[in-house]
Structure formats: structure tokens, C-alpha cells
PDB file of C-alpha atoms in Angstrom:
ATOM      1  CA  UNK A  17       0.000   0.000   0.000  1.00 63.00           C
ATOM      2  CA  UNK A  18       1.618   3.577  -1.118  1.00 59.00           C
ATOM      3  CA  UNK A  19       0.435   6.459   0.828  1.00 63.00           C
ATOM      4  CA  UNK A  20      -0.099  10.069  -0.157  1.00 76.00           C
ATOM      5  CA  UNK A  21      -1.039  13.523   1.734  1.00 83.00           C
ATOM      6  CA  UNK A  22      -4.779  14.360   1.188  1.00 87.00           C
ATOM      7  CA  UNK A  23      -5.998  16.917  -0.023  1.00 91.00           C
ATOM      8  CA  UNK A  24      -7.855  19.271   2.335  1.00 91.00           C
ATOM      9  CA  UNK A  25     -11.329  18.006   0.561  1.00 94.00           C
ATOM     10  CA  UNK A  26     -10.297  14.800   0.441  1.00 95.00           C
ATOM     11  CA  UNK A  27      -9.887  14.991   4.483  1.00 94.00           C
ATOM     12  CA  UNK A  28     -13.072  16.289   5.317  1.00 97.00           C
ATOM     13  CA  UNK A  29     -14.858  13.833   2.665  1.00 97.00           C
ATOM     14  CA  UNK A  30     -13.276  10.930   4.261  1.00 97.00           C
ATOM     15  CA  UNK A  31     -14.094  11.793   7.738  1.00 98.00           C
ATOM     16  CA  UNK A  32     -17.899  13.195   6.582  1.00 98.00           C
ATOM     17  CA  UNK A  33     -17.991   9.752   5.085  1.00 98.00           C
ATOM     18  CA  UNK A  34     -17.018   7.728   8.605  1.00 98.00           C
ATOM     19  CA  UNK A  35     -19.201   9.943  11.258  1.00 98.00           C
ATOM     20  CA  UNK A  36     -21.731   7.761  11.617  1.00 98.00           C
ATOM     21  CA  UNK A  37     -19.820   4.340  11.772  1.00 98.00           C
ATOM     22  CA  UNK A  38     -17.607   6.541  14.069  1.00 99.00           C
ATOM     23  CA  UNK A  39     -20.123   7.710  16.026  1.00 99.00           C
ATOM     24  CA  UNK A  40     -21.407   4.954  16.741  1.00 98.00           C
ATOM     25  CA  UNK A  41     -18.806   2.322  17.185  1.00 98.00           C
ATOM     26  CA  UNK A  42     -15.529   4.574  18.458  1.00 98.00           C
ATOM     27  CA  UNK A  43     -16.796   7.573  20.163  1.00 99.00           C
ATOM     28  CA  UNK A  44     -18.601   5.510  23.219  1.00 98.00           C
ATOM     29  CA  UNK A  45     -15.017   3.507  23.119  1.00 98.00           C
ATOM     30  CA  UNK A  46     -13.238   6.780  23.265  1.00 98.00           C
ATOM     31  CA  UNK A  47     -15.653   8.035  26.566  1.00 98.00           C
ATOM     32  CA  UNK A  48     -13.378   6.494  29.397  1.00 98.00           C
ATOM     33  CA  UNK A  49     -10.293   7.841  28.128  1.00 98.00           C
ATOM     34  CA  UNK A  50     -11.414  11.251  27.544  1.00 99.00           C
ATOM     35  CA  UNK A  51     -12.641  11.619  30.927  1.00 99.00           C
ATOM     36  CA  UNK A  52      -9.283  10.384  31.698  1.00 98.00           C
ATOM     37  CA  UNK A  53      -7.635  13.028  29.887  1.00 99.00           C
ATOM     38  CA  UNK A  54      -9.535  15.946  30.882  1.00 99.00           C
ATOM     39  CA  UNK A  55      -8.558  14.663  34.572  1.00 98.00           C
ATOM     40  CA  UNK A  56      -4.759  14.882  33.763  1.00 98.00           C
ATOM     41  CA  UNK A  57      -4.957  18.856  32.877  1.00 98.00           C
ATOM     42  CA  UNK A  58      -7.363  19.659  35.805  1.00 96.00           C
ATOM     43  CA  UNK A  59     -10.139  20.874  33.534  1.00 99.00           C
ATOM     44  CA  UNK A  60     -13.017  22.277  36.186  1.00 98.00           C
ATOM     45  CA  UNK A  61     -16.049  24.537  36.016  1.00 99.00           C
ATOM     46  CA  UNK A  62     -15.091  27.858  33.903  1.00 98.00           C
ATOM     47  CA  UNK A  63     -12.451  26.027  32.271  1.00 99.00           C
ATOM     48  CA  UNK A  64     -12.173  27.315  28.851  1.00 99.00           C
ATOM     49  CA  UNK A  65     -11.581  24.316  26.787  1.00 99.00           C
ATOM     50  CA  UNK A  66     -11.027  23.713  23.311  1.00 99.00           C
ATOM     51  CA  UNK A  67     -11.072  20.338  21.307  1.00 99.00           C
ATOM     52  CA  UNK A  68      -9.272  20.303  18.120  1.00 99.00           C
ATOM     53  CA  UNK A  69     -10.490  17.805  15.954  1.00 99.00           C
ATOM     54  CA  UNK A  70     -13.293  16.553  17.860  1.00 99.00           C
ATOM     55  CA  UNK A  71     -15.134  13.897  15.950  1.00 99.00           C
ATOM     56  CA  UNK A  72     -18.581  13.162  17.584  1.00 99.00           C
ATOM     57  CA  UNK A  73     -16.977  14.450  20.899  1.00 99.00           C
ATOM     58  CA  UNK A  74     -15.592  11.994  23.252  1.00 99.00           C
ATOM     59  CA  UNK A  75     -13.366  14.607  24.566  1.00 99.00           C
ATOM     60  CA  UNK A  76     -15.337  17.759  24.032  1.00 99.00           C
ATOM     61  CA  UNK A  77     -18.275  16.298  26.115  1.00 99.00           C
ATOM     62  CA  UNK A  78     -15.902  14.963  28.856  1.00 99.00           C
ATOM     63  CA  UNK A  79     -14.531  18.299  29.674  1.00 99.00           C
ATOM     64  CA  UNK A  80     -17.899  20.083  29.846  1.00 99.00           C
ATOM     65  CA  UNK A  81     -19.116  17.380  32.079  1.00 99.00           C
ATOM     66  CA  UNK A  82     -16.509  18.278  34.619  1.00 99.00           C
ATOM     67  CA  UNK A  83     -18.139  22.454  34.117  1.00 99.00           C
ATOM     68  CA  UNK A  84     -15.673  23.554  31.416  1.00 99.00           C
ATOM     69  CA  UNK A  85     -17.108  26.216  29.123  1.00 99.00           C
ATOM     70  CA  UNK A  86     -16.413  24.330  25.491  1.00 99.00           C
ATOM     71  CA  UNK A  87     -15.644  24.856  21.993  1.00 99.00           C
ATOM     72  CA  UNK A  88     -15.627  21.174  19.883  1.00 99.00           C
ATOM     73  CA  UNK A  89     -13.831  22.092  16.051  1.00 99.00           C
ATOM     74  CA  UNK A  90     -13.435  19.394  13.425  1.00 99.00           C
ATOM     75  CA  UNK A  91     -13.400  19.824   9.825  1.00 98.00           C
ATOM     76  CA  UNK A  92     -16.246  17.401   9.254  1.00 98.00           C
ATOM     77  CA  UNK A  93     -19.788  19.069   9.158  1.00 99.00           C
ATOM     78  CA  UNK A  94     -21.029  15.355   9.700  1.00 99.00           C
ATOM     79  CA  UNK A  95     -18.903  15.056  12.909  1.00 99.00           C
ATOM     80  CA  UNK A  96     -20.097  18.017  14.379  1.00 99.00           C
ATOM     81  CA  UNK A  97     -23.769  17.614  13.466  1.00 99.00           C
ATOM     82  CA  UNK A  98     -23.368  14.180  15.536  1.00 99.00           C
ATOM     83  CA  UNK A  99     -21.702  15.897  18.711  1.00 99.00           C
ATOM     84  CA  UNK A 100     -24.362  18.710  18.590  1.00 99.00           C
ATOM     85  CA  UNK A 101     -26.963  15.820  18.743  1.00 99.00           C
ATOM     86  CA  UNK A 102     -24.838  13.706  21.513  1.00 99.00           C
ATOM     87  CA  UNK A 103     -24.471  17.239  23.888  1.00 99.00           C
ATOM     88  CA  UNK A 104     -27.844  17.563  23.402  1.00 99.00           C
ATOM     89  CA  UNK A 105     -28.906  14.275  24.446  1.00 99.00           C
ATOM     90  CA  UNK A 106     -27.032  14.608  27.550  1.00 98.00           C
ATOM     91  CA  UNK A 107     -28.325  17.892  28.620  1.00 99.00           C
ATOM     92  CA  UNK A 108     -25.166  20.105  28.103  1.00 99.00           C
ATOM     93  CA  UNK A 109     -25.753  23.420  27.526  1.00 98.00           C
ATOM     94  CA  UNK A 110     -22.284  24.576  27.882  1.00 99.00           C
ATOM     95  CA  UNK A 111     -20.806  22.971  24.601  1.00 99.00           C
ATOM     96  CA  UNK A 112     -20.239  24.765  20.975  1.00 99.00           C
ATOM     97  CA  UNK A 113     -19.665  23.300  18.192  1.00 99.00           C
ATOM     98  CA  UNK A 114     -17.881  24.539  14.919  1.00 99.00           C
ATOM     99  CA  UNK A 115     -16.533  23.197  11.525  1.00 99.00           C
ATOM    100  CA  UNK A 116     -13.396  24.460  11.286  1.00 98.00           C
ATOM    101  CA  UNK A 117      -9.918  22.909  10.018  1.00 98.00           C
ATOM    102  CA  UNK A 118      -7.526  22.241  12.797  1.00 98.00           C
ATOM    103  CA  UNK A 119      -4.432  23.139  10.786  1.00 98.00           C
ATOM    104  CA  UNK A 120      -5.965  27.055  10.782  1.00 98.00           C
ATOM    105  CA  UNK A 121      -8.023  27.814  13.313  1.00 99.00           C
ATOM    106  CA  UNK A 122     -10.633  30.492  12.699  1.00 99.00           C
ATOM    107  CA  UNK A 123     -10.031  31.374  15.951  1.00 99.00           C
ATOM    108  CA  UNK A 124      -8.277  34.767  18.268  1.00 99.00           C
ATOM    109  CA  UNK A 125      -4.549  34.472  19.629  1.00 99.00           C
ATOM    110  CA  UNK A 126      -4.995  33.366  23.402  1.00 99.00           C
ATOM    111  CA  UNK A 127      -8.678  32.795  23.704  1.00 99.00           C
ATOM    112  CA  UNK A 128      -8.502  29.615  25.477  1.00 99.00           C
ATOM    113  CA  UNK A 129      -7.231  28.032  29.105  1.00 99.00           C
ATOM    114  CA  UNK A 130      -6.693  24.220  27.712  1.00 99.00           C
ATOM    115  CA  UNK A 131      -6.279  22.800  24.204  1.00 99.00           C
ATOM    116  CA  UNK A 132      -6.815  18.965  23.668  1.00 99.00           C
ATOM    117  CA  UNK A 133      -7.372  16.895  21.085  1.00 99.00           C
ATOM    118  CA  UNK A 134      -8.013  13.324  21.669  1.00 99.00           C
ATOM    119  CA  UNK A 135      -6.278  11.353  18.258  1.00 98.00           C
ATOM    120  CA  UNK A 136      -6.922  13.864  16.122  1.00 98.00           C
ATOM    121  CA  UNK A 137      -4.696  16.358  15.691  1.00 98.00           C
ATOM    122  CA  UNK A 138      -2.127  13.326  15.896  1.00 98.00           C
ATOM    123  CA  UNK A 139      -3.427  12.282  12.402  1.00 96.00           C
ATOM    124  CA  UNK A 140      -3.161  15.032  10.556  1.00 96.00           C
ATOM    125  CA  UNK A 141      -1.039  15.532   7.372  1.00 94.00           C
ATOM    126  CA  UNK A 142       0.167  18.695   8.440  1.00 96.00           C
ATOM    127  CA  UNK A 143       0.543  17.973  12.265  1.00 98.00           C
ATOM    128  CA  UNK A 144       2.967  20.518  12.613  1.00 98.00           C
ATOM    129  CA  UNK A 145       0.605  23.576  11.224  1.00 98.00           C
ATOM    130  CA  UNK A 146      -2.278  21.609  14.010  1.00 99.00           C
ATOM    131  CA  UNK A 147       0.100  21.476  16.885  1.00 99.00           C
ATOM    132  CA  UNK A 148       1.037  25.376  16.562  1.00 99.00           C
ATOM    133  CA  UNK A 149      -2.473  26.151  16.054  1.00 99.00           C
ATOM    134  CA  UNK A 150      -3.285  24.744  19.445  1.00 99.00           C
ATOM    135  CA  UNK A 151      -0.643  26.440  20.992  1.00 99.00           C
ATOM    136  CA  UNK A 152      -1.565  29.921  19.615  1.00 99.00           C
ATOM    137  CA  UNK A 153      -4.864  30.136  20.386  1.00 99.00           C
ATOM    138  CA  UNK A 154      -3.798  28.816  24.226  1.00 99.00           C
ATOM    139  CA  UNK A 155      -3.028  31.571  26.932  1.00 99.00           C
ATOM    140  CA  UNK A 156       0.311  32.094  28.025  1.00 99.00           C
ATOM    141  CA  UNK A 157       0.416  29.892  31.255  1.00 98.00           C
ATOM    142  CA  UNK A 158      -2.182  27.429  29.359  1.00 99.00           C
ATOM    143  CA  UNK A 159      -2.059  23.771  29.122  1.00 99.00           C
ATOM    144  CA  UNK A 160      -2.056  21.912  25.560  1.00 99.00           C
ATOM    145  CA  UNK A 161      -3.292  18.118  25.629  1.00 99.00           C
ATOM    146  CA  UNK A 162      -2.283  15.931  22.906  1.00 99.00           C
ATOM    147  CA  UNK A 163      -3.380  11.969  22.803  1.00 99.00           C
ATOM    148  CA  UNK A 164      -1.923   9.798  20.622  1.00 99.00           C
ATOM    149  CA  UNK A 165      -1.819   6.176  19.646  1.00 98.00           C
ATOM    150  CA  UNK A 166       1.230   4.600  20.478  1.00 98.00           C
ATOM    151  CA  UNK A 167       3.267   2.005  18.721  1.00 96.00           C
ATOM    152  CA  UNK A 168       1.458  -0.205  16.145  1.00 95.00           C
ATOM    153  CA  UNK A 169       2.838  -3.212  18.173  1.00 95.00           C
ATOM    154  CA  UNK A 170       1.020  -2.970  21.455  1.00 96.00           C
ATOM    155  CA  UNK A 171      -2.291  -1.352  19.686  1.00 97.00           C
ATOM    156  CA  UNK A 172      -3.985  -4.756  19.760  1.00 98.00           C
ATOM    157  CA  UNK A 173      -6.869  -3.472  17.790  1.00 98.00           C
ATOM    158  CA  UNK A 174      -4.676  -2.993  15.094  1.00 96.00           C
ATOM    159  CA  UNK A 175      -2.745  -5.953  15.216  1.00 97.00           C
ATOM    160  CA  UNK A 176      -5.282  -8.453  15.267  1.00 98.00           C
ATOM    161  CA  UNK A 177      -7.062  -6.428  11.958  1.00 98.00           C
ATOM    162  CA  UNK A 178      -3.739  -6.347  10.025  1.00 97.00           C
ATOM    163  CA  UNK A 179      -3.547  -9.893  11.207  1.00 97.00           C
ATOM    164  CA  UNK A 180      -6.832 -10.954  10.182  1.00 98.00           C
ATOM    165  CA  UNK A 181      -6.428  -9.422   6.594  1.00 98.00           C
ATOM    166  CA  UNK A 182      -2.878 -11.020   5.915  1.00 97.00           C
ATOM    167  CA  UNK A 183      -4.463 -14.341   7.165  1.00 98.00           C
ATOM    168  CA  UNK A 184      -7.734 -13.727   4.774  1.00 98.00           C
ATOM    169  CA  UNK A 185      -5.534 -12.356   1.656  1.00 98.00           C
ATOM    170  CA  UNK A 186      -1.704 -12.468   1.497  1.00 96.00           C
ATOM    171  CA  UNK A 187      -1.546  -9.815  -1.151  1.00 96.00           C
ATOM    172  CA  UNK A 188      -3.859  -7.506   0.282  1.00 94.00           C
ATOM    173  CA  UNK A 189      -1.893  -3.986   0.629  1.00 91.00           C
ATOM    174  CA  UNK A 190      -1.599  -2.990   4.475  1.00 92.00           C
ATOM    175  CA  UNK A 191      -0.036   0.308   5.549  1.00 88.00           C
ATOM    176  CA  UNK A 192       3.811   0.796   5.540  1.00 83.00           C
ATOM    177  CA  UNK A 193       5.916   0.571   8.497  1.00 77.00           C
ATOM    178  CA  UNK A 194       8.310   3.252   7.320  1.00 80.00           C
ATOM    179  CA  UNK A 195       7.529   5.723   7.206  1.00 84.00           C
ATOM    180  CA  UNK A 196       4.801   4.914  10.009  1.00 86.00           C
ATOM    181  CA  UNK A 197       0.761   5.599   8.491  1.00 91.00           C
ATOM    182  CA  UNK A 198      -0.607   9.335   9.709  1.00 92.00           C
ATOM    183  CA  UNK A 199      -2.304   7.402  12.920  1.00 94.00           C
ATOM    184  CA  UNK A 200       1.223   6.517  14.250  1.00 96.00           C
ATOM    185  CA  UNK A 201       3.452   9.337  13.556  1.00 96.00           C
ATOM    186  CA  UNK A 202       3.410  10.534  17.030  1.00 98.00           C
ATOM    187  CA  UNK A 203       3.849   6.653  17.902  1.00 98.00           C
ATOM    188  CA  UNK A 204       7.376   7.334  19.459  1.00 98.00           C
ATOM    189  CA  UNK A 205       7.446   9.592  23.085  1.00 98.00           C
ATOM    190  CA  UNK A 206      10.514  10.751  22.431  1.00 98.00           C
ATOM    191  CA  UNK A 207       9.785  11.595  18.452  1.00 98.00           C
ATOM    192  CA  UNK A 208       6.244  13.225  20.198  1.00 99.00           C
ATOM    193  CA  UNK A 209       8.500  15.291  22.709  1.00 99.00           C
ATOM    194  CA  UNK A 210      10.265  17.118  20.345  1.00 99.00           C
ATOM    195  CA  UNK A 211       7.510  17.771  18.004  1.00 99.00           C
ATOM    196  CA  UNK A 212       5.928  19.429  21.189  1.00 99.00           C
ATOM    197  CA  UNK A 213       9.230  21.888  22.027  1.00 99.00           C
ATOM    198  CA  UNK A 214       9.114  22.353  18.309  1.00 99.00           C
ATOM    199  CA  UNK A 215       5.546  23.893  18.539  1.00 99.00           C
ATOM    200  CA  UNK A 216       6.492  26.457  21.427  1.00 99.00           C
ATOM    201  CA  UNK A 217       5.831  24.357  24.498  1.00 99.00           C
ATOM    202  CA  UNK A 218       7.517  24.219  27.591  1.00 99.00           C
ATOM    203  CA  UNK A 219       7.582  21.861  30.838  1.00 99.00           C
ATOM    204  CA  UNK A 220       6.434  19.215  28.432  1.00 99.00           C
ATOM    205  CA  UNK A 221       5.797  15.388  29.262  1.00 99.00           C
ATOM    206  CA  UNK A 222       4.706  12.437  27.442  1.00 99.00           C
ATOM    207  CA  UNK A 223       3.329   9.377  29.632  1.00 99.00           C
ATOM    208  CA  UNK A 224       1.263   6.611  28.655  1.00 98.00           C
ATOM    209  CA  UNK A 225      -2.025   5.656  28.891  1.00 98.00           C
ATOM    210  CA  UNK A 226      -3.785   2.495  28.211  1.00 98.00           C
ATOM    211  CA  UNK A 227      -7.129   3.095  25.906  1.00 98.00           C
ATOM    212  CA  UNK A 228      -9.288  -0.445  26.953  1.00 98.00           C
ATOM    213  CA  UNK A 229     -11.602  -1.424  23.996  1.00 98.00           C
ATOM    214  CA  UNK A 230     -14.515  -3.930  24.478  1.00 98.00           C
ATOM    215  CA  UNK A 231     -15.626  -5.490  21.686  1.00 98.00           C
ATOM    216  CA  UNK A 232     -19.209  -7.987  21.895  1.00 98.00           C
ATOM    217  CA  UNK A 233     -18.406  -9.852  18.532  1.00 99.00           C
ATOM    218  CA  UNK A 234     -16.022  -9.924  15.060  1.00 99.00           C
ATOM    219  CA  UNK A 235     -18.626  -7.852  13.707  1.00 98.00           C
ATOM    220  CA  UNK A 236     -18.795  -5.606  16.162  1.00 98.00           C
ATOM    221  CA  UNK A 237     -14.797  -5.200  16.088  1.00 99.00           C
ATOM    222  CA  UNK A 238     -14.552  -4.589  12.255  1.00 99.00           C
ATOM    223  CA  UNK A 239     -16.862  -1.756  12.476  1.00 98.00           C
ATOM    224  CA  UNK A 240     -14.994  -0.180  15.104  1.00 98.00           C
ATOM    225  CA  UNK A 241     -11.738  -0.469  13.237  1.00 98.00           C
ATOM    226  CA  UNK A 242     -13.012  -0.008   9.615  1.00 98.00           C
ATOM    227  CA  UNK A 243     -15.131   3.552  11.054  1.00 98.00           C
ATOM    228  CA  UNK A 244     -12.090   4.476  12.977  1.00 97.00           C
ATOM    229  CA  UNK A 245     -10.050   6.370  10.573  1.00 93.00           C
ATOM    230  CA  UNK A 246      -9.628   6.741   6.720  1.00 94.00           C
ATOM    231  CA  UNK A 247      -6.520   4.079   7.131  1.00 93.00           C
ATOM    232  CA  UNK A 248      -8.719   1.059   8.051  1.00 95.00           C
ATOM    233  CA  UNK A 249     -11.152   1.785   6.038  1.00 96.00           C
ATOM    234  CA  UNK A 250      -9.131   1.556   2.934  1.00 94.00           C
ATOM    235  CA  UNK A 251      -7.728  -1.099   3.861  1.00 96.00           C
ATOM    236  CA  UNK A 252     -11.267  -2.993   4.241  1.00 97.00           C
ATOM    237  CA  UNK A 253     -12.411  -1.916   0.738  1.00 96.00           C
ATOM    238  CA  UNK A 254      -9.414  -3.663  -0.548  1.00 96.00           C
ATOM    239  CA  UNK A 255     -10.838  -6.964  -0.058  1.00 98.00           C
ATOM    240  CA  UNK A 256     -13.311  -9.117  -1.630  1.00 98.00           C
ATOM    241  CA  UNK A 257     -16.153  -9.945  -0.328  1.00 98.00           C
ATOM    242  CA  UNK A 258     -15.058 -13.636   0.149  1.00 98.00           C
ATOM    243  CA  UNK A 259     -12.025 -11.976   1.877  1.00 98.00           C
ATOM    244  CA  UNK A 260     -13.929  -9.570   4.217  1.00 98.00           C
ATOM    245  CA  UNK A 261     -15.779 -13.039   5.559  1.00 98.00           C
ATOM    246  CA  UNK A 262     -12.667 -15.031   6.181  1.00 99.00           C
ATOM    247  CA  UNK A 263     -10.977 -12.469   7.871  1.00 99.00           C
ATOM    248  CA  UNK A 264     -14.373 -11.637  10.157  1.00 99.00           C
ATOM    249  CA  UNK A 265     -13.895 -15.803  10.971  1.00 99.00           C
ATOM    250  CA  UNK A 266     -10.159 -15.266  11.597  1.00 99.00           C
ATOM    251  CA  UNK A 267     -11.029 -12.277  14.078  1.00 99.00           C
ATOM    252  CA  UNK A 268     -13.679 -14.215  15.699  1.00 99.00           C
ATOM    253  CA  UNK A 269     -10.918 -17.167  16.374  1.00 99.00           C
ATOM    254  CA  UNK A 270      -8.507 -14.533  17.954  1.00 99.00           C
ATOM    255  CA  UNK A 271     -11.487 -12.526  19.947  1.00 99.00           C
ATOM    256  CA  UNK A 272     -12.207 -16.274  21.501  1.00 99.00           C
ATOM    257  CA  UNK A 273      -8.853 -17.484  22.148  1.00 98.00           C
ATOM    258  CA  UNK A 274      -8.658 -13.632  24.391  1.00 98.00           C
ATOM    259  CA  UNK A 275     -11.647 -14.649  25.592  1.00 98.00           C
ATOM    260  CA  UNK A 276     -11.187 -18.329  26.848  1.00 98.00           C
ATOM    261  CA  UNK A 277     -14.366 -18.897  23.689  1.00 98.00           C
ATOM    262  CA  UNK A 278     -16.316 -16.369  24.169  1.00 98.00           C
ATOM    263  CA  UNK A 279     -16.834 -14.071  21.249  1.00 98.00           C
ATOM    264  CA  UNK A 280     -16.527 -10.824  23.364  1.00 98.00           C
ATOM    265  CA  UNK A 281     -13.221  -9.638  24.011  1.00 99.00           C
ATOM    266  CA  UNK A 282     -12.098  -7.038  25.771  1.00 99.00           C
ATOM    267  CA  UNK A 283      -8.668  -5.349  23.822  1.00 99.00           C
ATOM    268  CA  UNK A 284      -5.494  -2.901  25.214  1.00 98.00           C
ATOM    269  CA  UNK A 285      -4.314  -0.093  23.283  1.00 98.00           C
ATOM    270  CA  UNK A 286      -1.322   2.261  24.042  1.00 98.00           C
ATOM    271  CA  UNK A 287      -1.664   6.374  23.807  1.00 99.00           C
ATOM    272  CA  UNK A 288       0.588   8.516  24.468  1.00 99.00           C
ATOM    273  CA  UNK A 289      -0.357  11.311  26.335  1.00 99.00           C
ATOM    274  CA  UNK A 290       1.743  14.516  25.048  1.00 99.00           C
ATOM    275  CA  UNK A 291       1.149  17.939  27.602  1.00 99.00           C
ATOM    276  CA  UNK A 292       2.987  21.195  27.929  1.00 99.00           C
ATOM    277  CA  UNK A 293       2.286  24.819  28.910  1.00 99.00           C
ATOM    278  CA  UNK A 294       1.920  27.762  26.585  1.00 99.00           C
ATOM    279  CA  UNK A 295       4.727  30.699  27.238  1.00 97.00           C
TER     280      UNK A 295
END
């Protein structure tokens, strides 16, 4: 599989294309994390928080549950119609939501206490033009929250779908391991360190995390993967029908032998948690 940088239409087609397989199958996986990572920059009631690349709003809706007043940006109109609908659902009046590409913020120099985005800004083509977007529109003395997959190894999600697709069709193109696909360039903490010096940041740290995925069948897996991101997704339309159905029944085998034969599974991913303060 060769790789190329999208086009900015090309980006927000994708993702307008995923929303509502993401919506449904990763944001309620994303929920425990992002409460997680709202928790490690002390977000609290009159928090201004922004989430850059929000999807349906795992993040977004996290922070304003802990009183934070919220702006949620992604470039996908379908993403943000789906987080208006989920803040509405759960009754929170104190969330915004905007299409707007993270790579140039429509948005004033300093206007915000916290910037996160929860892998999102970590897959973009130009992740240098997001990261120094985040930091400008951050007050001096402001936090910036970055989460990130980690390496491709210890993502088990990913694993056992590249694994299921070599096992269902040897020639089947998979994504390169050098250089790394967009969802793992920030896969290295030392790699993600410097990238957040190199944006302006200061007093910066990378620690892990450990993003638990349950999954209640192979079906219920592949949707998760192939809604995830553009990446998988491509990947899955590379196959055949016959192929999709042997490499469901070789996901099913791995989900049980997790398991001990069940088909429900529950998975481990590493993220790397990337945070500094604005100057």
C-alpha cells in the first residue's frame, strides 16, 4: 500500500464519510479515556476548553461534564452535526460546536485556558501547522493536551485487523511501516516530545495511557476499526467480499482465544499522552 497527503477536501470527505460508523462504534469507546484526559490537565467549572479535531466528541463532552465552558472544532460538518446531537442528548448546555480545520483555526490568539485533542490532531497531514495552532490560540500559562496512539505493536486493535487481513488475503496492501501511516506518527514519546518543544511548548511530558476497547463480537470489532479512521477503512475496501468473511472468521478465532471462547473480548491499546504549557 503507497500512501499520499490528502488533499484538504479529500480529508473532510473521508471523515464526513465515517461519522456515523464513528459515532457509533468509536466515540462511546473513546468516553473512558477522555474523561481520563480531561482529569490529567485539571479541567473544572469555567475552564475554557477547546477540542481540536473533535469527531462526535468523546473529549469535548468529557470536559464540559466536569463544568468547562467548550468549543468542539473538526473539519467534518457530519462530525459536528453528531456531537451537537450527543451534547444535546445529555443535557449540556455549555458545549459549541464549529466546523473548522484544525491546521488554521478560525479562531483569536490566546482565547482559550486548555487545548486537547483526543487522536486527532495526531493524524493530521500537516501535524505541525495543528500542533502550533493549538498552541496559539492557548493563553500564556495554558495547558495543551495531545493523545496519541502509540506504537502499532502494542495497539492490539490494530494488530489483530492487520492480522486478520494477511491471514484472509496475502496480497492484500496494508499500511507501511516506514515511514509509520498518519495514525502513528506521534507513535514514538521521544519523536512526540520534540515535536511538542518544536511547537512552542515548555515543561512538556509524554506518559502513557492504556485506551481499553470492548468489543461484543467480530462484527462488532470490524466496524470499530473499519469507522475508525480513513486508514482502516481503505484497507477494508481492498478486499473481496469472500475476503472480508474469512478475515471476520479469523477475528472471531482470535477474539475467543482472548476470551477463553467467548466471542466478546475485551482489547489494550497504548496512547501517548503529550502535555505542555503555553509561554
Amino acid at each position: 500500500m503507497t500512501t499520499t497527503t490528502p488533499t484538504p477536501e479529500q480529508v473532510r470527505a473521508a471523515w464526513d464519510a465515517l461519522a456515523p460508523g464513528f459515532d457509533e462504534h468509536v466515540t462511546p469507546q473513546n468516553e473512558q479515556l477522555g474523561a481520563e484526559l480531561v482529569g490529567r490537565v485539571d479541567v473544572r467549572s469555567g475552564t475554557r476548553f477547546l477540542d481540536v479535531a473533535a469527531g462526535s466528541g468523546a473529549l469535548a463532552l468529557a470536559a464540559a461534564r466536569r463544568g468547562a465552558d467548550v468549543l468542539a472544532t473538526d473539519v467534518a460538518p457530519a462530525m459536528i452535526e453528531r456531537l451537537r446531537d450527543r451534547a444535546s442528548a445529555a443535557g449540556l448546555t455549555n458545549v459549541r460546536a464549529q466546523v473548522m480545520d484544525g491546521e488554521s483555526l478560525d479562531l483569536d490568539d490566546d482565547s482559550f485556558d486548555v487545548t486537547g485533542s483526543q487522536n486527532g490532531v495526531s493524524l493530521f497531514p500537516g501535524l505541525d501547522a495543528g500542533l502550533a495552532e493549538m498552541v496559539r490560540v492557548t493563553r500564556p500559562g495554558g495547558r495543551v493536551l495531545v493523545a496519541a496512539i502509540g506504537a502499532p505493536q502494542r495497539a492490539e486493535f490494530f494488530t489483530y485487523f492487520i492480522g486478520a487481513v494477511r491471514a484472509a488475503a496475502p496480497e492484500a496492501p496494508v499500511p507501511p511501516s516506514d515511514p509509520p501511516p498518519l495514525p502513528f506518527q506521534l507513535a514514538d514519546p521521544e519523536v512526540f516530545r520534540h515535536r511538542l518543544v518544536d511547537a512552542g511548548l515548555v515543561d512538556v511530558t509524554v506518559q502513557p495511557a492504556t485506551w481499553e476497547l470492548r468489543f461484543e463480537s467480530a462484527a462488532g470489532f470490524w466496524a470499530m476499526v473499519t469507522s475508525s479512521n480513513p486508514l482502516g477503512a481503505q484497507v477494508a475496501a481492498a478486499l473481496t467480499s469472500e475476503q472480508r468473511d474469512e478475515a471476520l472468521r479469523v477475528v472471531d478465532g482470535m477474539l475467543r482465544e482472548r476470551s477463553g471462547g467467548e466471542p466478546a473480548a475485551l482489547l489494550r491499546a497504548e496512547v501517548n499522552v503529550g502535555i505542555g504549557a503555553t509561554r
